[in-house]
Every structure is written in C-alpha cells, then in structure tokens.
C-alpha cells in the first residue's frame, strides 16, 4: 500500500478550475472562492488580531468560519461521539499558539493540521480504531451500476435531460438532495470528499490529515462522487431525492 | 483494452489528472470508442463541479463557538 510518505505523484493541480463551465458570467473571476484569497486572508488577519486583543465576537466569528470543516475532519478520524470535544481541544491548542501564527500557511491549513493531530491522539487514547470505513473493503462503490460479466455496461448510464451544470445549478431541490446525501456519507468518506472537492486539498495533504493511504483517499473520494452522481441520476428520473 | 467497469473505477483518478500517463492514454482510447463511458465521465465531472458549488456543511450548533471562546478565555 502506498502511504503518504511514499507518495509518488505530484499533487494534482486542480486542472478543472480553469475550464470549469460553472465559472459564471464573468469568466475571469471565480464565482466562489475556492482557496483562501488575499481578501479573506486580510479579513482573517483582522479577526485574529481582534480576537487576541480580547474581542469575543471576533473570536466567535473566527471559530465559526472553520468549525464545520474541522468537525468533518475530526469525525472522519475519531468518530462522531468524540468529534465535538476534539474540535474544542484543537482550539485550545490553537489558542496557545495563535499569537505566534505568522500567516505563512493559511489559517485553515494550520487548523486542519491541529484538529487532525488532536483527533488522531484522541482516537489512540480511547484505543478507538480509525474509522473502519476508511478501509477500501470489498466493494468498489459501483454497486448501483450494472455491468455484464465481460465488463461492459449492462445498463448504460441514464440520459440526463438536465445535462448542463448551469441547468442543474437552478434546481434548488436537487441542492437539498445533494446536501442530504453529503450529510449521510460515512464519516471518512465525507471528510475525504470535503477536503478534496470542497476545500481543493491535494491528495497528499488529505492522506496525511486523515492518516490513510493515498490509494484509500482516492477510493473514498471516488465513492462519494459516485453516491452524489446517483443522487443526480435519481433526480433526473423522478424530480426528487 | 480497458473494460467499462474498470473505466468506471478509474474515472475519478482520470478527472483529477493523476495516475500514470500510460493509463491516461488507455482511458482516452476507451473514451474515444465508448459512448456510454463518455457519458459516465461527463456525468461524474458535472457531479463534481455541481457538488463543489452547492454543498454546504452543517454550521456549528448555536452557541457552540461562544462556548469554545468561554473555555479559551478561562484558560488565559
Ligand atoms: Zn466503456
């Protein structure tokens, strides 16, 4: 098995960002910031400064910004029963060092590392196995699809009458379906998917954060995408989740 | 030649632009010849892009961040 230390490929450079048909009207600006931009960095630096100067509201906003993704990572590693406490402890560690945070890495990158370490230690202390769903197991995530014995499609992928991303973006009911499914993904799968497709992290970083092999990280992300694809399949067919 | 089933397993890796070059060419060759797999990869790509745009994680429970701040201040 290839672990992170032996990671052979360069982290992918997110090739789809430049060609994404979802870029919106102005093709030169991203509709949604996909990484920390200078703006959010400046805003964040101001929040950190205010928080350190004793402004509780600024601190609350700072925590709220990163809470969900930290909780997702904590849950993926230590399980949902410990996750809230893990995030709390991560902030205690972060708090001690926040004044020394020099902004070389983005705050989120730094916080993700802290929460990951906290979760790994906590899982070890509680002698809890790493989430079992982190293991690829027997299935390949293709259960919903039908293949013939010779490896060809038995049922071809269904036609999507709403095929363009723009058309799908207008289906607010579908967005609810996607989020419902996202919330129900197995914790490690959800964490890998969120880090990859929502946070645009490299597989190298993901397997370090989640303490899984790079092959596992890829399998988890693929499975999550397949689950979400099946949500869209169903929606195309029935108009419902 | 790759089988459709194999392609379905490798599709994410292909979209992420990773994996060995030789495999990438095998996938391209298959896609050039297979309408079903072209559709599958197109749907997977659309899924990834749509999900990246519309996914929203549950926010922190109400009062949770304030509780953390309280803990941090008490340890100052
Ligand atoms: Zn095929």
XYZ file of C-alpha atoms and ligand atoms in Angstrom:
318
model
C 0.000 0.000 0.000
C 1.272 3.455 -0.840
C 1.318 5.699 2.216
C 1.738 9.430 2.151
C 5.454 9.346 2.795
C 5.872 7.323 -0.357
C 3.501 9.375 -2.385
C 4.832 9.210 -5.885
C 2.749 11.628 -7.875
C 2.792 15.369 -7.551
C -0.429 16.615 -6.024
C -2.826 17.288 -8.900
C -3.037 20.907 -9.887
C -6.859 21.068 -9.887
C -6.964 21.164 -13.681
C -10.704 21.725 -13.930
C -10.623 25.127 -12.266
C -9.562 26.904 -15.395
C -12.024 25.270 -17.708
C -14.974 24.837 -15.433
C -18.235 25.618 -17.189
C -19.503 26.705 -13.792
C -17.438 29.839 -13.700
C -20.449 32.100 -14.064
C -20.871 35.180 -16.182
C -17.515 36.756 -15.655
C -15.128 34.080 -16.750
C -12.140 35.759 -15.219
C -13.288 35.778 -11.631
C -14.287 32.731 -9.718
C -17.828 32.843 -8.501
C -16.907 31.153 -5.287
C -13.528 31.474 -3.629
C -12.059 28.020 -3.864
C -8.970 28.738 -1.833
C -8.140 31.430 0.673
C -7.830 34.601 -1.297
C -5.897 37.677 -0.242
C -9.166 39.252 0.795
C -10.188 36.532 3.182
C -6.643 36.435 4.484
C -6.777 40.117 5.303
C -10.177 39.728 6.894
C -8.950 36.753 8.824
C -5.818 38.526 9.990
C -8.050 41.307 11.345
C -10.223 38.762 13.145
C -7.180 37.091 14.690
C -5.831 40.404 15.870
C -9.166 41.418 17.374
C -9.631 38.015 19.000
C -6.201 38.200 20.591
C -6.954 41.712 21.810
C -9.928 40.324 23.730
C -12.814 40.751 21.269
C -15.015 37.718 21.913
C -17.310 38.354 18.957
C -14.329 38.340 16.597
C -13.160 35.082 18.121
C -16.602 33.536 17.717
C -16.653 34.530 14.052
C -13.192 33.102 13.556
C -14.241 29.772 15.061
C -17.484 29.705 13.107
C -15.626 30.136 9.836
C -13.708 26.916 10.323
C -15.931 24.900 12.606
C -17.724 22.743 10.028
C -14.683 21.533 8.153
C -12.784 20.939 11.414
C -15.703 18.901 12.722
C -15.838 16.921 9.482
C -12.161 16.008 9.768
C -12.469 15.199 13.472
C -15.467 12.965 12.783
C -13.675 11.227 9.931
C -10.792 10.314 12.222
C -12.215 9.898 15.716
C -15.899 9.280 15.097
C -18.892 11.482 15.784
C -19.100 10.873 19.531
C -15.672 12.424 20.169
C -15.613 14.967 17.375
C -17.067 17.997 19.154
C -14.622 17.622 22.018
C -11.760 17.134 19.594
C -12.577 20.414 17.851
C -12.776 22.122 21.231
C -9.368 20.754 22.214
C -7.960 21.737 18.845
C -8.990 25.314 19.522
C -7.361 25.171 22.939
C -4.095 24.159 21.240
C -4.560 26.722 18.510
C -5.312 29.441 21.049
C -1.990 28.946 22.779
C -0.119 29.370 19.526
C -2.382 31.840 17.755
C -0.262 34.834 18.703
C 2.676 33.115 17.050
C 0.712 32.212 13.940
C 2.570 34.138 11.326
C 0.269 33.574 8.426
C 2.795 31.729 6.310
C 0.298 28.990 5.714
C -3.379 29.814 5.587
C -5.071 29.682 8.952
C -7.330 26.909 7.724
C -4.388 24.729 6.668
C -2.887 25.235 10.103
C -6.151 24.499 11.909
C -6.733 21.372 9.844
C -3.363 20.027 10.913
C -4.081 20.802 14.549
C -7.512 19.182 14.533
C -6.163 16.163 12.679
C -3.421 15.637 15.269
C -5.857 16.160 18.099
C -8.255 13.615 16.598
C -5.539 11.025 15.975
C -4.262 11.346 19.560
C -7.740 11.193 20.955
C -8.628 8.140 18.891
C -5.442 6.459 20.070
C -6.099 7.372 23.706
C -9.566 5.940 23.532
C -7.986 2.993 21.714
C -10.547 3.558 19.058
C -9.844 2.121 15.666
C -9.568 4.625 12.879
C -12.942 4.812 11.213
C -13.451 1.464 9.653
C -14.976 2.926 6.552
C -11.544 4.373 5.767
C -10.607 0.927 4.593
C -11.498 0.222 0.998
C -13.089 -3.092 1.899
C -14.656 -5.438 -0.555
C -16.791 -3.090 -2.579
C -15.698 -0.719 -5.301
C -18.603 1.718 -4.997
C -20.068 0.586 -8.296
C -22.869 -1.459 -6.748
C -25.583 0.797 -8.121
C -24.323 0.280 -11.668
C -24.865 -2.793 -13.739
C -22.080 -4.417 -15.706
C -22.114 -7.593 -17.744
C -19.711 -10.401 -16.937
C -17.434 -9.218 -19.765
C -17.101 -5.805 -18.085
C -19.352 -3.860 -20.438
C -22.304 -1.801 -19.254
C -25.436 -3.897 -18.795
C -27.488 -0.762 -18.203
C -25.951 2.235 -19.904
C -25.642 5.372 -17.744
C -29.041 7.043 -17.877
C -29.570 10.073 -20.070
C -29.743 13.356 -18.147
C -32.283 15.738 -19.589
C -30.748 18.431 -17.388
C -27.238 17.996 -18.566
C -25.526 21.354 -18.279
C -24.154 22.454 -14.938
C -25.990 25.763 -15.364
C -29.334 23.995 -15.635
C -28.516 21.890 -12.581
C -27.477 24.952 -10.607
C -31.047 26.226 -10.878
C -32.537 23.108 -9.279
C -32.650 24.140 -5.637
C -34.456 20.944 -4.680
C -31.531 18.998 -6.122
C -29.123 21.016 -3.980
C -31.068 19.934 -0.929
C -30.826 16.323 -2.114
C -27.064 16.659 -2.550
C -26.623 18.127 0.915
C -28.818 15.478 2.466
C -26.671 12.764 0.911
C -23.458 14.562 1.837
C -24.556 14.669 5.471
C -25.200 10.918 5.418
C -21.919 9.811 3.835
C -19.728 7.572 6.016
C -17.512 9.940 8.077
C -14.126 9.167 6.480
C -15.646 9.278 3.008
C -17.263 12.599 3.765
C -14.023 14.002 5.172
C -12.005 12.924 2.138
C -14.609 14.319 -0.241
C -14.943 17.640 1.588
C -11.171 18.101 1.710
C -10.781 17.262 -1.960
C -13.773 18.703 -3.771
C -14.887 21.480 -1.435
C -11.568 22.557 0.044
C -9.466 21.693 -3.023
C -6.773 19.993 -0.957
C -4.196 17.756 -2.610
C -4.372 14.007 -2.072
C -1.030 14.218 -0.346
C -2.429 16.593 2.246
C -5.642 14.573 2.548
C -3.924 11.296 3.313
C -1.687 12.990 5.856
C -4.628 14.688 7.541
C -6.789 11.572 7.640
C -3.911 9.162 8.219
C -4.861 6.864 5.375
C -3.029 5.690 2.289
C -3.220 7.789 -0.815
C -4.967 4.918 -2.589
C -7.602 4.872 0.136
C -8.088 8.602 -0.066
C -8.766 8.308 -3.795
C -11.197 5.458 -3.336
C -13.100 7.394 -0.674
C -13.383 10.490 -2.843
C -14.487 8.409 -5.830
C -17.176 6.671 -3.806
C -18.523 9.941 -2.507
C -18.719 11.338 -6.029
C -20.495 8.186 -7.221
C -23.053 8.499 -4.416
C -23.718 12.098 -5.362
C -23.905 11.181 -9.040
C -26.594 8.657 -8.191
C -28.497 11.422 -6.415
C -28.491 13.416 -9.657
C -29.469 10.285 -11.603
C -32.463 9.794 -9.348
C -33.399 13.435 -9.500
C -33.296 13.414 -13.298
C -35.615 10.464 -13.338
C -38.052 11.372 -10.575
C -37.573 15.075 -9.778
C -36.992 14.044 -6.173
C -34.198 12.933 -3.858
C -8.299 -2.555 -23.855
C -9.859 -1.371 -20.599
C -13.282 -2.678 -19.724
C -16.122 -0.278 -18.980
C -16.200 -1.491 -15.410
C -12.508 -0.667 -14.971
C -13.044 2.707 -16.515
C -15.853 3.443 -14.078
C -13.437 2.707 -11.237
C -10.677 4.888 -12.670
C -12.860 7.798 -13.734
C -12.169 9.992 -10.689
C -8.460 9.480 -10.971
C -8.711 10.476 -14.610
C -10.675 13.622 -13.752
C -8.195 14.513 -11.037
C -5.416 14.347 -13.582
C -3.459 11.797 -11.588
C -2.330 8.268 -12.281
C 0.319 7.061 -14.705
C 0.433 8.520 -18.215
C 0.055 5.149 -19.893
C -3.230 4.653 -18.083
C -4.420 8.082 -19.108
C -3.928 7.132 -22.763
C -5.722 3.854 -22.298
C -8.627 5.753 -20.787
C -8.640 8.286 -23.630
C -8.655 5.498 -26.182
C -11.559 3.796 -24.454
C -13.478 7.070 -24.227
C -12.936 7.741 -27.924
C -14.613 4.428 -28.707
C -17.238 4.120 -25.979
C -20.265 6.360 -25.905
C -21.506 5.025 -22.551
C -18.265 5.695 -20.738
C -18.054 9.164 -22.276
C -21.446 9.877 -20.794
C -20.407 8.388 -17.449
C -17.285 10.541 -17.225
C -19.230 13.623 -18.290
C -21.801 12.989 -15.570
C -19.111 12.415 -12.968
C -17.395 15.659 -13.932
C -20.663 17.556 -13.739
C -21.376 15.965 -10.369
C -18.037 17.037 -9.005
C -18.461 20.591 -10.211
C -22.042 20.908 -9.068
C -21.293 19.431 -5.658
C -18.378 21.816 -5.194
C -20.742 24.704 -5.829
C -23.823 23.718 -3.885
C -22.549 21.632 -0.984
C -22.879 23.265 2.376
C -21.698 21.676 5.595
C -23.911 21.996 8.624
C -22.901 25.147 10.525
C -21.714 24.999 14.122
C -24.578 24.334 16.533
C -25.898 27.547 18.037
C -23.806 28.729 20.947
C -21.038 26.226 20.262
C -18.459 28.799 19.161
C -19.315 31.056 22.107
C -18.833 28.085 24.421
C -15.375 27.443 22.961
C -14.412 31.101 23.372
C -15.503 30.921 27.007
C -13.235 27.920 27.561
C -10.312 29.658 25.850
C -10.736 32.825 27.927
C -10.961 30.841 31.136
C -7.547 29.361 30.383
C -5.828 32.675 29.669
Zn -16.876 1.849 -21.923
